[in-house]
């Protein structure tokens, strides 16, 4: 499958899986083992402040505690993931996804966010999405997803409920005009 890193997977209307229906997935890794991504448009009731409090971290007053934590996907739902602007080399347990976006799973990032010295732009998620080879290839052949090169503005500048449509706009596609049945050419 290779080549989907730093791309969006946009769920097509016919994708009925409760885990992915109406989802926008940001692909963080794509190699011979499979594909790893996070859903970036499904907020949980949990906030960043609530999560930091559960972890018993002292939070500085300048921290935006009202930001929602997102449902990142059905895999490792007990683990936190942070997609952020910046370099992976600045943090433990990090993966550089693109020139300016990294995925981090480490406590040092959470501590930095609580102290108000973490990255300015980040999205915090619980869980991730993963596909083994050739699972995602099959789903793409079945027209379950649209793919498009990711634009960081969609992740960091758009409200959650606009991200999927904004990603589709990158392709010039209006998802409201698509039917729930896809054909094969």
mmCIF file of C-alpha atoms in Angstrom:
data_model
loop_
_atom_site.group_PDB
_atom_site.id
_atom_site.type_symbol
_atom_site.label_atom_id
_atom_site.label_comp_id
_atom_site.label_asym_id
_atom_site.label_seq_id
_atom_site.Cartn_x
_atom_site.Cartn_y
_atom_site.Cartn_z
ATOM 1 C CA UNK A 1 0.000 0.000 0.000
ATOM 2 C CA UNK A 2 2.888 2.394 0.849
ATOM 3 C CA UNK A 3 2.570 6.084 0.118
ATOM 4 C CA UNK A 4 -0.324 7.106 2.375
ATOM 5 C CA UNK A 5 1.747 8.678 5.152
ATOM 6 C CA UNK A 6 0.618 12.304 5.694
ATOM 7 C CA UNK A 7 -2.619 11.669 3.797
ATOM 8 C CA UNK A 8 -6.232 11.801 4.853
ATOM 9 C CA UNK A 9 -8.639 8.901 4.552
ATOM 10 C CA UNK A 10 -12.127 10.339 4.136
ATOM 11 C CA UNK A 11 -14.911 7.894 4.992
ATOM 12 C CA UNK A 12 -17.346 7.507 2.125
ATOM 13 C CA UNK A 13 -21.077 7.687 2.934
ATOM 14 C CA UNK A 14 -21.510 3.916 2.493
ATOM 15 C CA UNK A 15 -18.905 3.113 5.185
ATOM 16 C CA UNK A 16 -21.261 1.813 7.877
ATOM 17 C CA UNK A 17 -18.668 0.599 10.421
ATOM 18 C CA UNK A 18 -19.499 2.431 13.681
ATOM 19 C CA UNK A 19 -15.780 2.922 14.344
ATOM 20 C CA UNK A 20 -15.240 4.831 11.095
ATOM 21 C CA UNK A 21 -18.575 6.142 9.811
ATOM 22 C CA UNK A 22 -18.233 9.855 8.879
ATOM 23 C CA UNK A 23 -14.603 9.825 9.990
ATOM 24 C CA UNK A 24 -11.514 11.624 8.810
ATOM 25 C CA UNK A 25 -8.335 9.650 9.446
ATOM 26 C CA UNK A 26 -4.885 11.225 9.392
ATOM 27 C CA UNK A 27 -2.381 8.559 8.276
ATOM 28 C CA UNK A 28 0.765 8.715 10.392
ATOM 29 C CA UNK A 29 2.630 5.669 9.131
ATOM 30 C CA UNK A 30 2.436 3.316 6.169
ATOM 31 C CA UNK A 31 4.981 0.533 5.796
ATOM 32 C CA UNK A 32 5.286 -3.188 5.074
ATOM 33 C CA UNK A 33 3.623 -3.983 8.432
ATOM 34 C CA UNK A 34 0.496 -1.939 7.738
ATOM 35 C CA UNK A 35 -1.040 1.492 8.170
ATOM 36 C CA UNK A 36 -1.388 3.540 11.372
ATOM 37 C CA UNK A 37 -3.657 6.559 11.597
ATOM 38 C CA UNK A 38 -5.792 8.577 13.974
ATOM 39 C CA UNK A 39 -9.350 9.818 13.558
ATOM 40 C CA UNK A 40 -9.196 13.620 13.836
ATOM 41 C CA UNK A 41 -12.857 14.636 13.790
ATOM 42 C CA UNK A 42 -14.622 12.785 16.621
ATOM 43 C CA UNK A 43 -14.479 14.592 19.986
ATOM 44 C CA UNK A 44 -15.024 12.725 23.218
ATOM 45 C CA UNK A 45 -16.681 14.290 26.254
ATOM 46 C CA UNK A 46 -13.229 14.265 27.878
ATOM 47 C CA UNK A 47 -11.224 17.508 27.672
ATOM 48 C CA UNK A 48 -7.471 18.079 27.726
ATOM 49 C CA UNK A 49 -7.867 19.505 31.237
ATOM 50 C CA UNK A 50 -9.851 16.479 32.349
ATOM 51 C CA UNK A 51 -7.248 14.088 30.994
ATOM 52 C CA UNK A 52 -4.357 15.976 32.580
ATOM 53 C CA UNK A 53 -6.272 15.990 35.877
ATOM 54 C CA UNK A 54 -6.840 12.211 35.656
ATOM 55 C CA UNK A 55 -3.088 11.824 35.178
ATOM 56 C CA UNK A 56 -2.611 13.971 38.300
ATOM 57 C CA UNK A 57 -0.539 16.551 36.458
ATOM 58 C CA UNK A 58 -0.440 20.106 37.789
ATOM 59 C CA UNK A 59 -1.800 22.337 35.030
ATOM 60 C CA UNK A 60 -0.626 25.906 34.550
ATOM 61 C CA UNK A 61 -3.407 28.519 34.218
ATOM 62 C CA UNK A 62 -2.317 29.401 30.653
ATOM 63 C CA UNK A 63 -3.108 25.906 29.323
ATOM 64 C CA UNK A 64 -6.223 25.531 27.112
ATOM 65 C CA UNK A 65 -7.968 22.932 29.224
ATOM 66 C CA UNK A 66 -11.268 23.164 27.326
ATOM 67 C CA UNK A 67 -9.936 21.534 24.144
ATOM 68 C CA UNK A 68 -11.643 18.195 23.466
ATOM 69 C CA UNK A 69 -9.738 14.935 23.478
ATOM 70 C CA UNK A 70 -10.631 13.021 20.318
ATOM 71 C CA UNK A 71 -11.551 9.408 19.684
ATOM 72 C CA UNK A 72 -8.499 8.365 17.678
ATOM 73 C CA UNK A 73 -9.774 4.936 16.723
ATOM 74 C CA UNK A 74 -10.700 1.474 17.988
ATOM 75 C CA UNK A 75 -7.128 0.242 18.614
ATOM 76 C CA UNK A 76 -5.275 0.917 21.894
ATOM 77 C CA UNK A 77 -8.187 2.959 23.254
ATOM 78 C CA UNK A 78 -6.451 3.128 26.626
ATOM 79 C CA UNK A 79 -3.408 4.919 25.148
ATOM 80 C CA UNK A 80 -2.977 8.586 24.384
ATOM 81 C CA UNK A 81 -1.683 9.941 21.089
ATOM 82 C CA UNK A 82 -0.783 13.529 20.268
ATOM 83 C CA UNK A 83 -0.543 14.871 16.723
ATOM 84 C CA UNK A 84 1.370 18.130 16.847
ATOM 85 C CA UNK A 85 3.357 20.624 14.860
ATOM 86 C CA UNK A 86 7.077 20.321 15.344
ATOM 87 C CA UNK A 87 9.818 17.774 15.382
ATOM 88 C CA UNK A 88 9.630 14.236 16.724
ATOM 89 C CA UNK A 89 13.239 14.539 17.874
ATOM 90 C CA UNK A 90 12.121 17.019 20.556
ATOM 91 C CA UNK A 91 10.090 14.315 22.333
ATOM 92 C CA UNK A 92 10.366 10.715 23.470
ATOM 93 C CA UNK A 93 8.326 8.020 21.663
ATOM 94 C CA UNK A 94 7.684 10.168 18.609
ATOM 95 C CA UNK A 95 7.354 9.618 14.887
ATOM 96 C CA UNK A 96 7.961 12.337 12.301
ATOM 97 C CA UNK A 97 4.984 12.152 9.936
ATOM 98 C CA UNK A 98 5.776 15.107 7.662
ATOM 99 C CA UNK A 99 8.228 18.010 7.662
ATOM 100 C CA UNK A 100 6.255 19.837 10.347
ATOM 101 C CA UNK A 101 3.917 17.260 11.936
ATOM 102 C CA UNK A 102 4.790 14.509 14.410
ATOM 103 C CA UNK A 103 2.921 11.864 16.388
ATOM 104 C CA UNK A 104 3.922 11.482 20.025
ATOM 105 C CA UNK A 105 2.841 8.971 22.668
ATOM 106 C CA UNK A 106 5.092 9.990 25.539
ATOM 107 C CA UNK A 107 4.525 11.364 29.021
ATOM 108 C CA UNK A 108 7.164 14.065 28.480
ATOM 109 C CA UNK A 109 4.806 15.709 25.973
ATOM 110 C CA UNK A 110 1.872 15.548 28.418
ATOM 111 C CA UNK A 111 4.025 17.045 31.172
ATOM 112 C CA UNK A 112 5.128 19.842 28.829
ATOM 113 C CA UNK A 113 1.533 20.587 27.804
ATOM 114 C CA UNK A 114 0.463 20.728 31.471
ATOM 115 C CA UNK A 115 3.315 23.167 32.223
ATOM 116 C CA UNK A 116 2.349 25.315 29.228
ATOM 117 C CA UNK A 117 5.597 24.636 27.345
ATOM 118 C CA UNK A 118 4.352 21.989 24.904
ATOM 119 C CA UNK A 119 3.668 22.599 21.229
ATOM 120 C CA UNK A 120 1.382 25.503 20.360
ATOM 121 C CA UNK A 121 -0.674 23.375 17.990
ATOM 122 C CA UNK A 122 -1.692 19.844 18.909
ATOM 123 C CA UNK A 123 -4.590 17.420 18.883
ATOM 124 C CA UNK A 124 -4.867 14.933 21.748
ATOM 125 C CA UNK A 125 -6.482 11.560 21.051
ATOM 126 C CA UNK A 126 -7.363 8.321 22.808
ATOM 127 C CA UNK A 127 -6.818 5.281 20.627
ATOM 128 C CA UNK A 128 -5.710 4.920 17.046
ATOM 129 C CA UNK A 129 -6.686 3.151 13.838
ATOM 130 C CA UNK A 130 -4.667 0.404 12.236
ATOM 131 C CA UNK A 131 -4.862 -1.807 9.181
ATOM 132 C CA UNK A 132 -2.778 -4.843 8.385
ATOM 133 C CA UNK A 133 -1.636 -5.459 4.832
ATOM 134 C CA UNK A 134 -3.793 -5.817 2.637
ATOM 135 C CA UNK A 135 -6.829 -4.789 4.704
ATOM 136 C CA UNK A 136 -6.805 -1.082 3.784
ATOM 137 C CA UNK A 137 -6.023 -1.878 0.139
ATOM 138 C CA UNK A 138 -9.178 -3.980 0.043
ATOM 139 C CA UNK A 139 -11.223 -1.218 1.670
ATOM 140 C CA UNK A 140 -9.931 1.290 -0.883
ATOM 141 C CA UNK A 141 -10.853 -1.083 -3.728
ATOM 142 C CA UNK A 142 -14.322 -1.336 -2.194
ATOM 143 C CA UNK A 143 -14.627 2.486 -2.320
ATOM 144 C CA UNK A 144 -14.876 2.802 1.471
ATOM 145 C CA UNK A 145 -12.424 5.724 1.540
ATOM 146 C CA UNK A 146 -11.293 8.719 -0.479
ATOM 147 C CA UNK A 147 -7.635 9.646 -0.111
ATOM 148 C CA UNK A 148 -5.984 13.046 -0.391
ATOM 149 C CA UNK A 149 -2.652 14.531 0.668
ATOM 150 C CA UNK A 150 -3.107 16.014 4.134
ATOM 151 C CA UNK A 151 -3.161 19.732 4.828
ATOM 152 C CA UNK A 152 -2.197 20.630 8.394
ATOM 153 C CA UNK A 153 -4.710 23.504 8.376
ATOM 154 C CA UNK A 154 -7.519 20.943 8.361
ATOM 155 C CA UNK A 155 -6.182 19.343 11.554
ATOM 156 C CA UNK A 156 -5.131 22.439 13.478
ATOM 157 C CA UNK A 157 -7.272 25.307 12.145
ATOM 158 C CA UNK A 158 -10.701 23.736 11.605
ATOM 159 C CA UNK A 159 -13.290 22.810 14.229
ATOM 160 C CA UNK A 160 -13.724 19.030 14.531
ATOM 161 C CA UNK A 161 -17.145 19.017 12.872
ATOM 162 C CA UNK A 162 -15.749 20.734 9.725
ATOM 163 C CA UNK A 163 -12.598 18.662 9.222
ATOM 164 C CA UNK A 164 -14.059 15.863 7.092
ATOM 165 C CA UNK A 165 -15.755 18.285 4.707
ATOM 166 C CA UNK A 166 -12.613 20.456 4.589
ATOM 167 C CA UNK A 167 -10.525 17.424 3.609
ATOM 168 C CA UNK A 168 -13.054 16.542 0.883
ATOM 169 C CA UNK A 169 -12.848 20.157 -0.331
ATOM 170 C CA UNK A 170 -9.149 19.532 -1.038
ATOM 171 C CA UNK A 171 -10.382 17.132 -3.732
ATOM 172 C CA UNK A 172 -13.212 19.399 -4.855
ATOM 173 C CA UNK A 173 -15.747 16.868 -3.549
ATOM 174 C CA UNK A 174 -18.970 17.706 -1.750
ATOM 175 C CA UNK A 175 -19.720 14.671 0.415
ATOM 176 C CA UNK A 176 -23.386 15.677 0.699
ATOM 177 C CA UNK A 177 -23.771 15.027 -3.029
ATOM 178 C CA UNK A 178 -22.385 11.488 -2.923
ATOM 179 C CA UNK A 179 -24.703 8.531 -2.764
ATOM 180 C CA UNK A 180 -24.331 5.644 -0.386
ATOM 181 C CA UNK A 181 -23.716 3.167 -3.204
ATOM 182 C CA UNK A 182 -20.408 3.256 -5.075
ATOM 183 C CA UNK A 183 -19.753 1.600 -8.398
ATOM 184 C CA UNK A 184 -16.651 0.061 -9.879
ATOM 185 C CA UNK A 185 -15.293 1.054 -13.237
#
